């Protein structure tokens, strides 16, 4: 039986981060993962992360995964793939299925970073080919370059459903709608807004009734639900779709910690049954730790910090780290983690529907929560979203307290300030002048910043938007400007396209529209072909 000082289950963001921290202290570390490639969900995530610079904000998930792998390799971490851990025992022994054989390993410390599994809902036809999890769709697109379908219905409006829906658009699919039984959108408003302005409709207080088809999905039937989650007779709608994506939440994969006899608790705010851990991630069994989604569903940024803490704690337990140093490192890491857990999307606010204002006292947009966009009348209440400063200037349509501040770091002239906490709404400083570089537009993880010049010429305004679709339009191309709600407004002409390495594939497309649409045009649509 081979022995390691630290055995980690799962080569995702939490597991790799834990391995790196432990290996930095010269621990002998092995990571087992059932997949054929490491990185967990990171390599499927082509969107930019939220948070601050220390949380890898404005960096795409797959790039973060590549960086973690390089660090782990340089530190001598052994990563064993296609290895399924099927047993974990109190004595810190694991059973691993490798190459068709059952192999036993002994660890001085164990960190379980097994992640989470997608939830599923059942309905008529749910076993038809074409009904898939949103994670499966993401795997097909972003790992294998395969379109899941042509016309997609997304079930679920949490961050996973919203992010994957946008990536489906990027892959060339048509998203025929996003439905959710809840009355309000579950994910970040900026994710919903960038979908809505492309024309994707939201159907809230709706559920899926049936997947139509014989040997594969050919359509979907949805219907409204009442306050008791029952379908309302006479409200059924038919949507043409060949694929139905399910994004109705995740459940922590806590089977291994339960098998070992660790104390667990059923916590709906964390996604279900999770191990009871101390501040370092150590379970009720000394030497067995847990980190990442297995201890509660959060973003990958939080999982990486939790992994780091668990890795350092394992190093301290084995004598590779002094208690005083560990305490100082923990305080720093925990402070970083606390930043991500502030605001209206924090753990303590999960599931709340009574929030009516931002931390700054601005009224939350009712249309954003119920329809996926901020109405013109509501956007007027947010000072950063309305400005008549002469010349080009940023317009920021970030209206919720999301943990994110890369816009502040992007502007070398200090035009944008977020404030003391990363969940504060960004503010535009009136004592500075925008030079129109567009770095704030490109670095905004929520694609919620635009450069506007109401007085481009006598009859036109210019609007610079973030653009992450292919093919890129050419200068002079004509299209149709769309509003925040996805309505067609007017003819728009591309006056500039900027693509530079520092913008990391977020291209800047500047369109000219009649002046009266300067405050409402937020996307440009081109005819297919």
Short mmCIF file of C-alpha atoms in Angstrom, two decimals:
data_model
loop_
_atom_site.label_atom_id
_atom_site.label_comp_id
_atom_site.label_asym_id
_atom_site.label_seq_id
_atom_site.Cartn_x
_atom_site.Cartn_y
_atom_site.Cartn_z
CA UNK A 1 0.00 0.00 0.00
CA UNK A 2 1.56 3.28 -1.12
CA UNK A 3 1.54 6.11 1.38
CA UNK A 4 1.38 9.87 0.78
CA UNK A 5 1.53 12.77 3.18
CA UNK A 6 -1.48 14.29 1.45
CA UNK A 7 -4.07 12.65 -0.78
CA UNK A 8 -6.48 14.95 -2.62
CA UNK A 9 -9.67 13.76 -4.28
CA UNK A 10 -10.51 15.96 -7.24
CA UNK A 11 -8.29 17.96 -9.61
CA UNK A 12 -10.63 20.93 -9.90
CA UNK A 13 -10.03 24.49 -8.66
CA UNK A 14 -10.20 23.54 -4.96
CA UNK A 15 -8.12 20.37 -5.29
CA UNK A 16 -5.36 21.91 -7.39
CA UNK A 17 -5.18 25.00 -5.18
CA UNK A 18 -4.85 22.77 -2.10
CA UNK A 19 -2.15 20.70 -3.79
CA UNK A 20 -0.14 23.79 -4.70
CA UNK A 21 -0.22 25.23 -1.17
CA UNK A 22 0.80 21.91 0.40
CA UNK A 23 3.53 21.25 -2.17
CA UNK A 24 4.96 24.73 -1.55
CA UNK A 25 5.69 23.48 1.98
CA UNK A 26 7.45 20.38 0.57
CA UNK A 27 4.66 17.92 1.29
CA UNK A 28 4.40 14.79 -0.82
CA UNK A 29 1.08 15.26 -2.62
CA UNK A 30 -1.01 13.11 -4.96
CA UNK A 31 -4.25 14.16 -6.64
CA UNK A 32 -6.75 11.62 -7.98
CA UNK A 33 -9.37 12.57 -10.56
CA UNK A 34 -11.86 10.40 -12.40
CA UNK A 35 -11.64 12.46 -15.59
CA UNK A 36 -9.20 12.15 -18.46
CA UNK A 37 -7.94 15.70 -17.97
CA UNK A 38 -7.45 17.79 -14.84
CA UNK A 39 -8.93 21.17 -14.04
CA UNK A 40 -12.49 20.25 -13.14
CA UNK A 41 -15.01 22.76 -14.43
CA UNK A 42 -12.38 25.42 -15.09
CA UNK A 43 -11.57 24.24 -18.60
CA UNK A 44 -15.21 24.57 -19.61
CA UNK A 45 -15.40 28.15 -18.37
CA UNK A 46 -14.59 30.57 -21.17
CA UNK A 47 -16.18 33.54 -19.40
CA UNK A 48 -14.26 36.01 -17.25
CA UNK A 49 -14.27 35.62 -13.48
CA UNK A 50 -15.72 38.13 -11.05
CA UNK A 51 -14.08 39.33 -7.83
CA UNK A 52 -10.90 41.40 -7.60
CA UNK A 53 -7.39 40.98 -8.95
CA UNK A 54 -6.49 38.55 -6.15
CA UNK A 55 -9.51 36.42 -7.12
CA UNK A 56 -8.36 36.23 -10.77
CA UNK A 57 -11.07 38.67 -11.82
CA UNK A 58 -11.36 39.36 -15.58
CA UNK A 59 -9.40 36.17 -16.29
CA UNK A 60 -11.16 33.36 -18.15
CA UNK A 61 -11.67 30.10 -16.30
CA UNK A 62 -9.67 27.88 -18.64
CA UNK A 63 -6.68 30.22 -18.37
CA UNK A 64 -6.84 29.97 -14.57
CA UNK A 65 -6.93 26.18 -14.94
CA UNK A 66 -3.83 26.23 -17.13
CA UNK A 67 -2.00 28.40 -14.60
CA UNK A 68 -2.90 26.05 -11.73
CA UNK A 69 -1.68 23.02 -13.68
CA UNK A 70 1.65 24.67 -14.46
CA UNK A 71 2.18 25.58 -10.80
CA UNK A 72 1.28 22.07 -9.62
CA UNK A 73 3.65 20.45 -12.12
CA UNK A 74 6.51 22.76 -11.20
CA UNK A 75 6.03 21.90 -7.52
CA UNK A 76 6.10 18.16 -8.19
CA UNK A 77 2.45 17.40 -7.50
CA UNK A 78 1.53 13.95 -8.80
CA UNK A 79 -1.79 14.04 -10.66
CA UNK A 80 -3.31 10.65 -11.49
CA UNK A 81 -6.18 10.79 -14.00
CA UNK A 82 -8.87 8.25 -14.92
CA UNK A 83 -8.72 7.30 -11.26
CA UNK A 84 -12.05 7.03 -9.45
CA UNK A 85 -11.92 7.14 -5.67
CA UNK A 86 -14.67 4.76 -4.59
CA UNK A 87 -13.84 4.45 -0.91
CA UNK A 88 -12.65 6.70 1.93
CA UNK A 89 -12.24 5.40 5.46
CA UNK A 90 -11.77 6.84 8.92
CA UNK A 91 -8.15 5.63 9.01
CA UNK A 92 -7.48 7.95 6.03
CA UNK A 93 -7.22 5.10 3.57
CA UNK A 94 -8.66 5.42 0.07
CA UNK A 95 -9.63 2.83 -2.55
CA UNK A 96 -9.07 3.94 -6.13
CA UNK A 97 -10.23 2.27 -9.32
CA UNK A 98 -7.33 2.52 -11.80
CA UNK A 99 -7.04 0.66 -15.11
CA UNK A 100 -9.72 -1.78 -14.03
CA UNK A 101 -7.98 -2.57 -10.73
CA UNK A 102 -8.73 -1.56 -7.17
CA UNK A 103 -5.70 0.09 -5.57
CA UNK A 104 -5.34 1.06 -1.90
CA UNK A 105 -3.51 4.17 -0.69
CA UNK A 106 -2.84 5.53 2.77
CA UNK A 107 -2.64 9.24 3.55
CA UNK A 108 -1.49 11.21 6.55
CA UNK A 109 -4.04 13.79 5.44
CA UNK A 110 -6.97 13.65 3.02
CA UNK A 111 -8.64 16.58 1.27
CA UNK A 112 -11.94 15.83 -0.43
CA UNK A 113 -12.54 18.29 -3.27
CA UNK A 114 -14.98 16.17 -5.25
CA UNK A 115 -17.12 19.09 -6.40
CA UNK A 116 -20.83 18.87 -7.14
CA UNK A 117 -23.27 17.08 -9.41
CA UNK A 118 -25.97 18.62 -11.57
CA UNK A 119 -29.55 18.32 -10.37
CA UNK A 120 -32.23 17.02 -12.70
CA UNK A 121 -35.97 17.52 -13.01
CA UNK A 122 -38.36 14.98 -14.44
CA UNK A 123 -41.15 15.68 -16.92
CA UNK A 124 -42.81 13.92 -19.79
CA UNK A 125 -40.14 13.01 -22.32
CA UNK A 126 -37.21 13.87 -20.04
CA UNK A 127 -35.32 10.73 -21.12
CA UNK A 128 -35.38 11.65 -24.81
CA UNK A 129 -32.03 12.27 -26.55
CA UNK A 130 -31.62 16.03 -26.56
CA UNK A 131 -32.44 16.57 -22.87
CA UNK A 132 -29.07 17.28 -21.28
CA UNK A 133 -27.51 19.04 -18.32
CA UNK A 134 -26.12 22.52 -18.85
CA UNK A 135 -22.70 21.21 -17.79
CA UNK A 136 -22.86 18.59 -20.51
CA UNK A 137 -23.66 21.29 -23.06
CA UNK A 138 -20.69 23.28 -21.82
CA UNK A 139 -18.44 20.23 -22.13
CA UNK A 140 -19.60 19.60 -25.69
CA UNK A 141 -19.02 23.20 -26.76
CA UNK A 142 -15.94 24.28 -24.91
CA UNK A 143 -13.96 21.05 -24.67
CA UNK A 144 -14.96 19.20 -27.84
CA UNK A 145 -16.12 21.95 -30.18
CA UNK A 146 -19.53 20.32 -30.74
CA UNK A 147 -22.79 22.27 -30.85
CA UNK A 148 -25.33 20.61 -28.51
CA UNK A 149 -28.12 21.54 -30.90
CA UNK A 150 -29.50 24.31 -33.06
CA UNK A 151 -32.45 25.58 -31.01
CA UNK A 152 -32.00 25.36 -27.24
CA UNK A 153 -34.40 25.83 -24.35
CA UNK A 154 -32.63 26.56 -21.06
CA UNK A 155 -34.38 25.45 -17.87
CA UNK A 156 -33.03 27.47 -14.93
CA UNK A 157 -32.00 31.12 -14.54
CA UNK A 158 -29.20 30.77 -12.00
CA UNK A 159 -25.67 31.75 -12.96
CA UNK A 160 -25.02 28.37 -14.60
CA UNK A 161 -28.09 28.65 -16.80
CA UNK A 162 -27.33 32.25 -17.72
CA UNK A 163 -23.63 31.73 -18.44
CA UNK A 164 -24.16 28.57 -20.48
CA UNK A 165 -26.99 30.24 -22.44
CA UNK A 166 -24.62 33.02 -23.51
CA UNK A 167 -21.97 30.47 -24.45
CA UNK A 168 -24.57 28.65 -26.55
CA UNK A 169 -25.09 31.89 -28.46
CA UNK A 170 -21.34 32.21 -28.90
CA UNK A 171 -21.26 28.68 -30.34
CA UNK A 172 -23.83 29.67 -32.94
CA UNK A 173 -26.91 28.14 -31.31
CA UNK A 174 -30.31 29.82 -31.00
CA UNK A 175 -31.55 30.07 -27.41
CA UNK A 176 -35.33 30.07 -27.73
CA UNK A 177 -35.86 30.98 -24.10
CA UNK A 178 -34.79 30.72 -20.48
CA UNK A 179 -37.50 29.44 -18.14
CA UNK A 180 -37.64 29.27 -14.36
CA UNK A 181 -40.39 28.32 -11.95
CA UNK A 182 -39.30 31.13 -9.64
CA UNK A 183 -40.71 34.64 -10.00
CA UNK A 184 -37.30 36.25 -10.31
CA UNK A 185 -34.03 35.55 -12.03
CA UNK A 186 -31.68 33.58 -9.79
CA UNK A 187 -28.28 34.64 -11.16
CA UNK A 188 -26.43 37.90 -11.60
CA UNK A 189 -28.43 40.59 -13.36
CA UNK A 190 -25.53 41.45 -15.66
CA UNK A 191 -25.54 37.85 -16.96
CA UNK A 192 -29.27 38.09 -17.67
CA UNK A 193 -28.95 41.54 -19.24
CA UNK A 194 -26.32 40.51 -21.78
CA UNK A 195 -28.61 37.65 -22.83
CA UNK A 196 -31.75 39.77 -23.07
CA UNK A 197 -30.20 42.45 -25.25
CA UNK A 198 -29.37 39.78 -27.84
CA UNK A 199 -33.08 38.92 -28.03
CA UNK A 200 -33.29 35.88 -25.72
CA UNK A 201 -36.68 35.86 -23.92
CA UNK A 202 -37.21 34.94 -20.26
CA UNK A 203 -40.24 33.02 -19.03
CA UNK A 204 -40.34 33.28 -15.23
CA UNK A 205 -43.01 31.52 -13.15
CA UNK A 206 -42.90 28.85 -15.86
CA UNK A 207 -42.01 25.18 -15.80
CA UNK A 208 -41.40 22.60 -18.47
CA UNK A 209 -44.33 20.25 -19.00
CA UNK A 210 -43.15 18.04 -21.81
CA UNK A 211 -40.28 17.36 -24.18
CA UNK A 212 -41.87 16.53 -27.51
CA UNK A 213 -40.49 14.04 -30.00
CA UNK A 214 -40.21 10.38 -30.92
CA UNK A 215 -36.58 9.34 -30.89
CA UNK A 216 -35.22 12.81 -30.10
CA UNK A 217 -36.41 16.21 -28.90
CA UNK A 218 -38.39 18.17 -31.48
CA UNK A 219 -40.05 20.72 -29.23
CA UNK A 220 -40.99 21.69 -25.70
CA UNK A 221 -44.20 22.57 -23.90
CA UNK A 222 -43.97 25.04 -21.02
CA UNK A 223 -46.65 26.45 -18.74
CA UNK A 224 -47.07 29.03 -16.02
CA UNK A 225 -47.00 27.96 -12.36
CA UNK A 226 -48.91 29.45 -9.45
CA UNK A 227 -47.72 30.28 -5.93
CA UNK A 228 -47.97 26.59 -5.02
CA UNK A 229 -45.77 25.56 -7.96
CA UNK A 230 -48.70 23.97 -9.77
CA UNK A 231 -49.19 24.50 -13.50
CA UNK A 232 -51.93 26.95 -14.43
CA UNK A 233 -54.48 25.43 -16.84
CA UNK A 234 -54.66 27.13 -20.22
CA UNK A 235 -51.20 28.70 -20.06
CA UNK A 236 -49.29 26.12 -22.06
CA UNK A 237 -46.91 27.38 -24.75
CA UNK A 238 -45.10 25.41 -27.44
CA UNK A 239 -41.48 26.26 -28.23
CA UNK A 240 -39.60 24.82 -31.17
CA UNK A 241 -36.41 23.29 -29.83
CA UNK A 242 -34.16 20.32 -30.56
CA UNK A 243 -32.31 20.51 -27.23
CA UNK A 244 -33.43 21.14 -23.66
CA UNK A 245 -30.69 22.12 -21.21
CA UNK A 246 -31.30 21.62 -17.50
CA UNK A 247 -29.66 24.06 -15.07
CA UNK A 248 -31.64 23.68 -11.87
CA UNK A 249 -28.82 23.77 -9.37
CA UNK A 250 -26.02 21.60 -8.06
CA UNK A 251 -25.71 19.16 -5.16
CA UNK A 252 -22.46 18.68 -3.20
CA UNK A 253 -20.82 15.30 -3.82
CA UNK A 254 -20.42 14.47 -0.14
CA UNK A 255 -20.62 10.67 -0.48
CA UNK A 256 -16.95 10.07 0.41
CA UNK A 257 -16.97 12.16 3.59
CA UNK A 258 -20.17 10.41 4.65
CA UNK A 259 -18.58 7.04 3.94
CA UNK A 260 -15.66 7.96 6.18
CA UNK A 261 -18.08 8.77 9.01
CA UNK A 262 -17.58 12.54 9.02
CA UNK A 263 -20.34 14.54 10.64
CA UNK A 264 -22.67 16.10 8.06
CA UNK A 265 -25.53 18.58 8.05
CA UNK A 266 -28.34 19.26 5.62
CA UNK A 267 -28.02 22.94 4.70
CA UNK A 268 -30.27 24.15 1.83
CA UNK A 269 -28.24 27.38 1.55
CA UNK A 270 -25.17 25.29 0.74
CA UNK A 271 -26.94 23.01 -1.69
CA UNK A 272 -27.79 20.01 0.48
CA UNK A 273 -25.89 17.54 2.64
CA UNK A 274 -22.40 18.84 3.44
CA UNK A 275 -19.66 17.94 5.92
CA UNK A 276 -19.43 19.96 9.11
CA UNK A 277 -16.00 21.66 8.98
CA UNK A 278 -14.00 24.04 11.09
CA UNK A 279 -12.61 27.30 9.73
CA UNK A 280 -9.72 25.42 8.08
CA UNK A 281 -11.98 22.96 6.29
CA UNK A 282 -11.18 20.08 8.66
CA UNK A 283 -14.08 17.68 9.23
CA UNK A 284 -15.04 15.97 12.46
CA UNK A 285 -12.34 13.35 11.74
CA UNK A 286 -8.86 14.85 12.32
CA UNK A 287 -6.81 14.90 9.14
CA UNK A 288 -9.76 14.65 6.75
CA UNK A 289 -10.53 18.00 5.12
CA UNK A 290 -13.05 19.17 2.56
CA UNK A 291 -12.98 22.15 0.21
CA UNK A 292 -14.90 23.60 -2.72
CA UNK A 293 -18.43 22.74 -3.77
CA UNK A 294 -18.44 19.62 -1.59
CA UNK A 295 -18.80 21.94 1.45
CA UNK A 296 -21.26 24.34 -0.21
CA UNK A 297 -22.08 25.52 -3.72
CA UNK A 298 -20.19 28.71 -4.56
CA UNK A 299 -18.18 30.20 -7.41
CA UNK A 300 -14.84 28.70 -8.45
CA UNK A 301 -13.05 31.74 -6.96
CA UNK A 302 -14.30 30.75 -3.50
CA UNK A 303 -13.38 27.09 -4.11
CA UNK A 304 -9.78 28.04 -4.89
CA UNK A 305 -9.44 29.98 -1.64
CA UNK A 306 -11.02 27.18 0.37
CA UNK A 307 -8.59 24.76 -1.26
CA UNK A 308 -5.64 26.96 -0.38
CA UNK A 309 -6.74 27.11 3.26
CA UNK A 310 -7.20 23.33 3.47
CA UNK A 311 -3.82 22.72 1.82
CA UNK A 312 -2.06 24.99 4.29
CA UNK A 313 -3.94 23.44 7.21
CA UNK A 314 -2.81 19.96 6.14
CA UNK A 315 0.76 21.25 5.94
CA UNK A 316 0.52 22.66 9.46
CA UNK A 317 -0.90 19.40 10.76
CA UNK A 318 2.10 17.51 9.38
CA UNK A 319 4.60 19.96 10.80
CA UNK A 320 5.48 21.81 7.58
CA UNK A 321 4.00 25.09 8.73
CA UNK A 322 4.29 26.87 12.05
CA UNK A 323 1.10 27.73 13.89
CA UNK A 324 1.79 31.47 13.89
CA UNK A 325 2.47 31.52 10.17
CA UNK A 326 -0.63 29.46 9.51
CA UNK A 327 -2.76 31.89 11.53
CA UNK A 328 -1.45 34.85 9.54
CA UNK A 329 -1.95 33.10 6.20
CA UNK A 330 -5.45 32.05 7.20
CA UNK A 331 -6.46 35.57 8.16
CA UNK A 332 -5.32 36.84 4.78
CA UNK A 333 -7.07 34.07 2.82
CA UNK A 334 -10.24 34.26 4.89
CA UNK A 335 -10.41 38.02 4.36
CA UNK A 336 -10.23 37.42 0.62
CA UNK A 337 -12.96 34.78 0.87
CA UNK A 338 -15.15 37.11 2.93
CA UNK A 339 -15.05 39.70 0.14
CA UNK A 340 -16.66 37.21 -2.23
CA UNK A 341 -19.38 36.47 0.33
CA UNK A 342 -20.66 40.01 0.70
CA UNK A 343 -23.59 41.70 -1.00
CA UNK A 344 -27.01 40.49 -2.03
CA UNK A 345 -25.66 37.21 -3.44
CA UNK A 346 -23.96 36.17 -0.20
CA UNK A 347 -24.75 32.95 1.66
CA UNK A 348 -26.80 34.76 4.28
CA UNK A 349 -29.01 36.28 1.57
CA UNK A 350 -29.43 33.12 -0.48
CA UNK A 351 -33.08 32.48 -1.18
CA UNK A 352 -34.25 35.88 0.07
CA UNK A 353 -36.86 37.63 -2.02
CA UNK A 354 -37.46 40.61 0.25
CA UNK A 355 -34.42 42.66 -0.79
CA UNK A 356 -35.60 45.91 -2.33
CA UNK A 357 -32.51 48.14 -2.34
CA UNK A 358 -28.80 48.00 -3.06
CA UNK A 359 -26.32 48.63 -0.28
CA UNK A 360 -26.19 52.25 -1.47
CA UNK A 361 -29.96 52.71 -1.20
CA UNK A 362 -30.84 52.50 -4.88
CA UNK A 363 -34.10 50.71 -5.63
CA UNK A 364 -33.53 47.26 -7.16
CA UNK A 365 -34.78 47.04 -10.71
CA UNK A 366 -38.07 45.15 -10.82
CA UNK A 367 -37.76 44.58 -14.57
CA UNK A 368 -34.25 43.17 -14.20
CA UNK A 369 -35.46 40.63 -11.64
CA UNK A 370 -38.57 39.67 -13.60
CA UNK A 371 -37.64 40.14 -17.26
CA UNK A 372 -33.85 40.19 -17.45
CA UNK A 373 -33.21 43.84 -18.28
CA UNK A 374 -33.39 47.26 -16.65
CA UNK A 375 -36.14 49.41 -18.11
CA UNK A 376 -35.27 52.88 -19.36
CA UNK A 377 -37.20 54.52 -16.52
CA UNK A 378 -35.34 52.48 -13.90
CA UNK A 379 -31.88 52.92 -15.38
CA UNK A 380 -32.27 56.66 -14.86
CA UNK A 381 -32.03 56.11 -11.11
CA UNK A 382 -28.44 54.84 -11.32
CA UNK A 383 -26.02 57.77 -11.80
CA UNK A 384 -23.34 55.71 -13.55
CA UNK A 385 -25.81 54.57 -16.19
CA UNK A 386 -26.80 58.08 -17.24
CA UNK A 387 -24.40 60.86 -18.15
CA UNK A 388 -24.28 63.81 -20.49
CA UNK A 389 -20.59 64.52 -20.12
CA UNK A 390 -19.27 66.08 -23.33
CA UNK A 391 -17.36 63.67 -25.52
CA UNK A 392 -16.89 59.95 -25.03
CA UNK A 393 -17.58 58.64 -21.53
CA UNK A 394 -18.32 55.34 -19.79
CA UNK A 395 -21.87 54.27 -18.99
CA UNK A 396 -22.03 51.56 -16.33
CA UNK A 397 -25.18 49.43 -16.13
CA UNK A 398 -24.14 47.41 -13.08
CA UNK A 399 -27.12 47.70 -10.73
CA UNK A 400 -26.59 44.93 -8.17
CA UNK A 401 -24.01 44.45 -5.40
CA UNK A 402 -21.92 41.82 -7.17
CA UNK A 403 -18.41 41.03 -5.79
CA UNK A 404 -16.42 42.52 -8.66
CA UNK A 405 -14.10 45.47 -9.26
CA UNK A 406 -11.90 45.01 -12.37
CA UNK A 407 -13.36 48.16 -13.93
CA UNK A 408 -11.59 50.16 -11.22
CA UNK A 409 -8.22 48.59 -12.01
CA UNK A 410 -8.71 48.79 -15.77
CA UNK A 411 -8.76 52.58 -15.99
CA UNK A 412 -5.25 53.98 -15.69
CA UNK A 413 -6.70 57.47 -15.29
CA UNK A 414 -8.87 56.51 -12.32
CA UNK A 415 -12.18 57.42 -13.96
CA UNK A 416 -13.99 54.59 -12.16
CA UNK A 417 -14.01 53.87 -8.45
CA UNK A 418 -15.75 50.95 -6.79
CA UNK A 419 -15.16 51.81 -3.16
CA UNK A 420 -14.17 50.11 0.06
CA UNK A 421 -15.81 46.77 -0.69
CA UNK A 422 -15.79 44.91 -4.00
CA UNK A 423 -19.59 44.59 -3.84
CA UNK A 424 -20.10 48.36 -3.97
CA UNK A 425 -21.64 49.77 -7.13
CA UNK A 426 -19.03 51.45 -9.35
CA UNK A 427 -18.94 55.23 -9.45
CA UNK A 428 -17.65 57.53 -12.20
CA UNK A 429 -15.38 60.30 -11.02
CA UNK A 430 -16.41 63.63 -12.46
CA UNK A 431 -12.96 65.18 -11.93
CA UNK A 432 -11.30 62.90 -14.50
CA UNK A 433 -11.58 62.70 -18.28
CA UNK A 434 -12.21 59.53 -20.25
CA UNK A 435 -9.85 59.03 -23.19
CA UNK A 436 -11.99 56.34 -24.79
CA UNK A 437 -9.41 53.55 -24.51
CA UNK A 438 -12.16 51.01 -23.83
CA UNK A 439 -10.24 48.99 -21.26
CA UNK A 440 -13.12 49.28 -18.78
CA UNK A 441 -15.50 47.87 -21.40
CA UNK A 442 -13.18 44.96 -22.20
CA UNK A 443 -12.37 44.14 -18.57
CA UNK A 444 -15.91 44.17 -17.20
CA UNK A 445 -16.68 40.54 -16.37
CA UNK A 446 -20.40 41.21 -16.68
CA UNK A 447 -20.18 43.10 -20.00
CA UNK A 448 -22.07 45.94 -18.36
CA UNK A 449 -19.94 48.93 -19.42
CA UNK A 450 -20.34 50.92 -22.63
CA UNK A 451 -18.59 53.96 -24.07
CA UNK A 452 -21.07 56.55 -25.30
CA UNK A 453 -20.63 59.80 -27.19
CA UNK A 454 -24.02 61.48 -27.59
CA UNK A 455 -22.54 64.14 -29.87
CA UNK A 456 -20.45 62.07 -32.27
CA UNK A 457 -21.69 64.30 -35.11
CA UNK A 458 -24.74 66.41 -35.83
CA UNK A 459 -27.11 63.46 -36.18
CA UNK A 460 -25.38 60.43 -34.67
CA UNK A 461 -24.21 59.07 -31.35
CA UNK A 462 -21.48 56.46 -31.03
CA UNK A 463 -21.79 53.50 -28.71
CA UNK A 464 -18.92 51.10 -28.02
CA UNK A 465 -20.09 47.68 -26.86
CA UNK A 466 -18.29 44.51 -25.71
CA UNK A 467 -18.52 41.87 -28.45
CA UNK A 468 -17.59 38.20 -28.08
CA UNK A 469 -19.06 36.65 -31.20
CA UNK A 470 -17.57 35.42 -34.45
CA UNK A 471 -17.20 36.42 -37.19
CA UNK A 472 -16.25 39.93 -36.19
CA UNK A 473 -17.97 42.63 -38.24
CA UNK A 474 -15.91 44.86 -40.48
CA UNK A 475 -15.84 48.62 -40.35
CA UNK A 476 -18.76 49.95 -42.35
CA UNK A 477 -20.96 46.89 -41.79
CA UNK A 478 -24.62 47.73 -41.27
CA UNK A 479 -26.92 46.03 -38.79
CA UNK A 480 -29.81 46.65 -36.44
CA UNK A 481 -29.33 48.20 -33.01
CA UNK A 482 -31.12 46.35 -30.21
CA UNK A 483 -32.30 47.77 -26.90
CA UNK A 484 -31.71 46.42 -23.41
CA UNK A 485 -34.88 44.39 -23.83
CA UNK A 486 -33.74 43.00 -27.19
CA UNK A 487 -36.18 45.09 -29.22
CA UNK A 488 -35.06 46.30 -32.63
CA UNK A 489 -34.53 50.05 -32.55
CA UNK A 490 -32.87 51.43 -35.66
CA UNK A 491 -30.22 50.97 -38.29
CA UNK A 492 -26.67 50.91 -36.92
CA UNK A 493 -23.36 51.16 -38.76
CA UNK A 494 -20.05 49.85 -37.41
CA UNK A 495 -17.52 52.67 -37.28
CA UNK A 496 -14.70 50.84 -35.50
CA UNK A 497 -13.64 47.37 -34.35
CA UNK A 498 -10.84 46.99 -31.82
CA UNK A 499 -9.18 43.69 -30.90
CA UNK A 500 -5.97 43.80 -28.91
CA UNK A 501 -4.21 41.20 -26.79
CA UNK A 502 -4.77 43.10 -23.54
CA UNK A 503 -8.52 42.77 -24.02
CA UNK A 504 -8.32 38.94 -24.10
CA UNK A 505 -10.81 38.34 -26.92
CA UNK A 506 -13.40 40.82 -25.71
CA UNK A 507 -13.60 42.89 -28.86
CA UNK A 508 -14.87 46.45 -28.90
CA UNK A 509 -17.40 47.24 -31.61
CA UNK A 510 -18.39 50.87 -32.03
CA UNK A 511 -21.71 51.53 -33.76
CA UNK A 512 -23.27 54.76 -34.94
CA UNK A 513 -26.98 55.25 -34.25
CA UNK A 514 -29.33 58.26 -34.43
CA UNK A 515 -28.83 60.49 -31.41
CA UNK A 516 -32.19 59.69 -29.85
CA UNK A 517 -31.05 56.09 -29.30
CA UNK A 518 -27.80 56.91 -27.48
CA UNK A 519 -29.30 55.93 -24.13
CA UNK A 520 -31.03 52.76 -25.26
CA UNK A 521 -29.06 50.98 -28.01
CA UNK A 522 -26.87 48.29 -26.41
CA UNK A 523 -26.27 45.57 -29.01
CA UNK A 524 -26.00 45.19 -32.76
CA UNK A 525 -27.52 42.38 -34.78
CA UNK A 526 -26.34 41.40 -38.24
CA UNK A 527 -28.25 39.46 -40.85
CA UNK A 528 -27.19 35.82 -41.09
CA UNK A 529 -25.08 34.99 -44.13
#
